[in-house]
Each structure stands twice: as C-alpha cells, then as structure tokens.
Amino acid sequence: KLATTPRDLTVEGLPEYRGYTFWSSDFHISPIADLKDLFKPLGMNIIDKSLSGHCHLKKTCAQGIKVLNKQNGINLGRCPNQLRRDIFSAYVNDPQMRQVDAMLCNHAAGLCEAFMGFNKSLIVIASTRFEIGRHDPARWKLWNQNLRAIAAHPRNVVAANNLYDANYVKYFTGIKDVPVLPNYCAYTNAEYAPRKPQILIGPGRGINDQLHGELQRRSKTSKFTFARIRDLYKHFEYTDLAQHPAIVLIPYQVSIMSIFEYYRMNIPMFVPSPDLLADWQLKYFLMDERTWDGVFKKKPRKSSIPQHPESTIPYDPNNEFNAEAIKYWISFADFYQWPHVVQFSNWDDLIRKLEAADLNEISRDMKKYNIKMKKDLVVSWKNIFHRMFKGYEPAKVQPREQLTDFDAATKAMYGVKVHGACTGDTHFNPV
C-alpha cells in the first residue's frame, strides 16, 4: 500500500531527495531540455530518449528504444491496447527501465497511458491541449478516465506548464488539483543586451500577415522599426534575440516555449490586451493552434465531448465563435500571467507605450521576477519529489517490486482492466 503524501507544493524544509531517475520519450525537445537543466543541480537524472523530429538539435534522438517510435508514440498506434501490452512486455525486465523511478510525459501527455502497468510514478505535464493523439471522442473519454485514475494515485502528478492547460484539464476531467509547473528555460544562456535597432515581432512563426501589415503601416509615422524574427534571421542564437530592444507578440498559441525563453532572457514584451486579442481571434483566427480543430484547419463551435460534471468553469474552451468564451479562455495565456509584460489596446497605443517605456527598467524587473519564480519552481519540484519518493530508495539502489503480468500489474496500480480489444478499459473503482 502506498502512503498518501502532501499535495501542497509550497512547503519548504522537506528532506532532500537525490539520485532518482526519470524516463522521457517526448515529442518536443524544449520542455525536457528545460527539466534536465533544472533537475541536474538537484541531483536528478533524466533518461532522454526523444522521439521529436528536432531531436538531432539536442543530440537526444532515441537509441535502443523498444516498441515505441515516432509513428505510434502520440496516438499509441492502430491498436493502442496491444501496444500498451507490448511496451510492458518489452520493458518489464529491462535492466535500464528497472533503474527508473518515474516516467515524464509532456508532449504527448497521453503517452503515460502506456506506462500504467509499471510501479513507477507518472508525471503528466500538459504543455498543449492534453487530448493530443486522442482526438476521437470515444478515445478522449477513455483517456480522461485513465487520467483521473493517474491523478488519484498519491505518488503521481497531473499538472500543466501553463494556466490555460491546467484549467483545460480541469474542464474536461473534473480533476481539481492540477498545479502549474512552468518551464524556466535557463538553457538560453542569454540576457537582455540591446544594441540592434529593430523591435522584433514574435514568435518565430505563425505571424498573421494582415496584422503584420497593419503594424508596418502604422510604424511609418513613428520612430520605431519592426521586423519579424524570421525576416531577420533564418537561423538565430538566443543572444541574437537578446540584442533587440523589445518583442511585440502576435501569438498563434496561448502557450509557446519561445515566449518562456523571451521572458527568461528579460526581453521586454508588448502584447495585445485580452479584449484586442479576442477581437483578432474572431476576425482573423490568428491563434489557429489554440484548438486541435484549428490545427486541422477547422474552426470549432464546441468541443467534441462535454464538460465534466464536476467542473464549474463557465465557457467551452473550443468555441471559436463566442467572444465571451474566447476572452475568458485566452485570459489564461502565459503572457497575461506574468508581471512586467505591457499590454496595448491598438497599434496607436502600442506606439505610445513604446515611447513612454523605460525598457531597461522593465528588463530589470523581469529579471527580479525570474529569480523569484525559479526559487518557487524549485520548491514545487522538491515537494513533488517528496510526494513521489518518500520511503523509497532510488531504483538504481533498490529496484521497485514489479508484477510481471500486465493485467495483474495494471489492476494493482490503478484498479484497471485493459480490454482485449484495441481500445477500452474497465475501472473497478472509478474516481
């Protein structure tokens, strides 16, 4: 029986945990690069077997990985339940896996379904809408059931790296405790040092052409020069970006790793107000990656599954036609949560605020906030380590007891019977 440990992520003065091992087979290189950077001084190790198409940039492409690959990792393939069994069979006695204490699932969050038979903590951190790979309504509902079971386990964590996705998970699952564990992105190793004239328009892709044109026309009567990042740089180093005076955001998403990076480099950011951004979304659908329908070039009026009955959030997050719903949900975007990000209500207001701004002072204030934010983030992770590892030696010192029969293992861990068909689980004690 596993003991329940505190879920408060703010307690200081806990025992120190070091030497534990995490496994990641992620499809996005940046969140894991960030955690590796954060965990190393804390004495934690991440086995990074990346399935991302950009893994070569970090030299983390999966070597010697079994069963999982770039084709089946996000949606678990043509027969998900068989793949879950195959993964268990391939790894249940694997020497490297026996030394692992916890599984990290960022992008895609649903990959943790494949590890439910293992006696290891599961850390699900949604870095985009969590139904990635589960777009069929029936499979999304099944994933919600399993995610609730994962969240109910006292040594697991279901979280998000941004407030939008934390509330999105709550809306569809009814899970009440979904902490926000933001990425820190100190790996940029760059700091604000303005010496170039252009104000950048970011992020690096997805800039709406019409809005870009409006800004360029308005700028002709100002003293400022604006340039899209990719118009200036085919390839850039973080230090290149940090040499520009500021960044104006015209976002294609509500949470983007590059925006975390801009903030950690202390680059002053100017963003459209929630009212303006909601107006742009209705007119131009500029954040087409806010919803999975948008990614697939469709404009949704509602979600394909209903809100969980235990959720009290008032608006459907996948309604792209209701101004109030859009404004409500985009208010959770990262750039509205952080201090010292300047909002503008139209292009004239942007120019006025740029003229009045002390950009160096804004950058200094961002730096102060970053120092505090990292301290708080480390405390949060130390509390998570306490929840997961209290009473356990690292698995490389004392391997966890592990049932070797898949059905017995998933039932023992989560009260779940995985069906013989390609999809479907029975929860004996549904939560």
Coordinates of N, CA, C and O in Angstrom, one line a residue, residues 19 38 60 64 124 141 163 178 184 312 321 340 358 392 416 426:
G19 N 19.5 11.5 -6.6 CA 19.9 10.3 -7.2 C 18.8 9.5 -7.9 O 19.0 8.3 -8.2
L38 N 17.0 22.0 -15.1 CA 16.5 22.3 -13.7 C 16.9 21.2 -12.7 O 17.2 21.5 -11.6
T60 N 19.6 14.1 -28.8 CA 18.9 13.2 -27.8 C 18.0 12.2 -28.5 O 17.1 11.6 -27.9
G64 N 18.1 2.6 -29.1 CA 17.8 1.4 -28.4 C 16.4 1.3 -27.8 O 16.2 0.5 -26.9
V124 N 2.5 13.6 -15.5 CA 1.9 14.1 -16.7 C 1.9 15.7 -16.6 O 1.3 16.2 -15.7
K141 N -12.6 10.3 -24.2 CA -13.3 10.0 -22.9 C -12.5 8.9 -22.2 O -12.4 8.9 -20.9
L163 N -1.2 28.0 -17.2 CA -2.5 28.0 -16.5 C -3.7 27.6 -17.5 O -4.7 27.0 -17.1
V178 N -4.6 20.5 -10.3 CA -3.8 20.5 -11.5 C -2.8 21.7 -11.4 O -3.1 22.8 -11.8
Y184 N 11.3 26.9 -17.1 CA 12.2 28.0 -16.8 C 13.1 28.5 -17.9 O 13.3 29.7 -18.1
T312 N -16.7 23.4 -12.9 CA -17.6 24.6 -12.8 C -17.1 25.7 -13.7 O -17.6 26.8 -13.6
F321 N -16.5 31.0 -31.8 CA -17.5 32.0 -32.3 C -18.1 32.8 -31.3 O -18.8 33.8 -31.6
H340 N 5.1 42.6 -15.6 CA 6.0 43.4 -16.4 C 5.9 43.2 -17.9 O 6.8 43.6 -18.6
D358 N 10.5 52.7 -20.2 CA 11.9 52.5 -19.8 C 12.2 51.1 -20.0 O 12.0 50.3 -19.0
Y392 N 11.2 5.6 -0.3 CA 11.8 4.7 -1.4 C 13.2 5.2 -1.6 O 13.5 6.4 -1.8
V416 N -7.5 -1.1 -12.8 CA -7.9 -1.1 -14.2 C -7.7 -2.4 -14.9 O -6.7 -3.1 -14.7
T426 N -11.7 -1.1 -18.2 CA -12.7 -1.2 -17.2 C -12.0 -0.7 -15.9 O -11.0 -1.2 -15.5

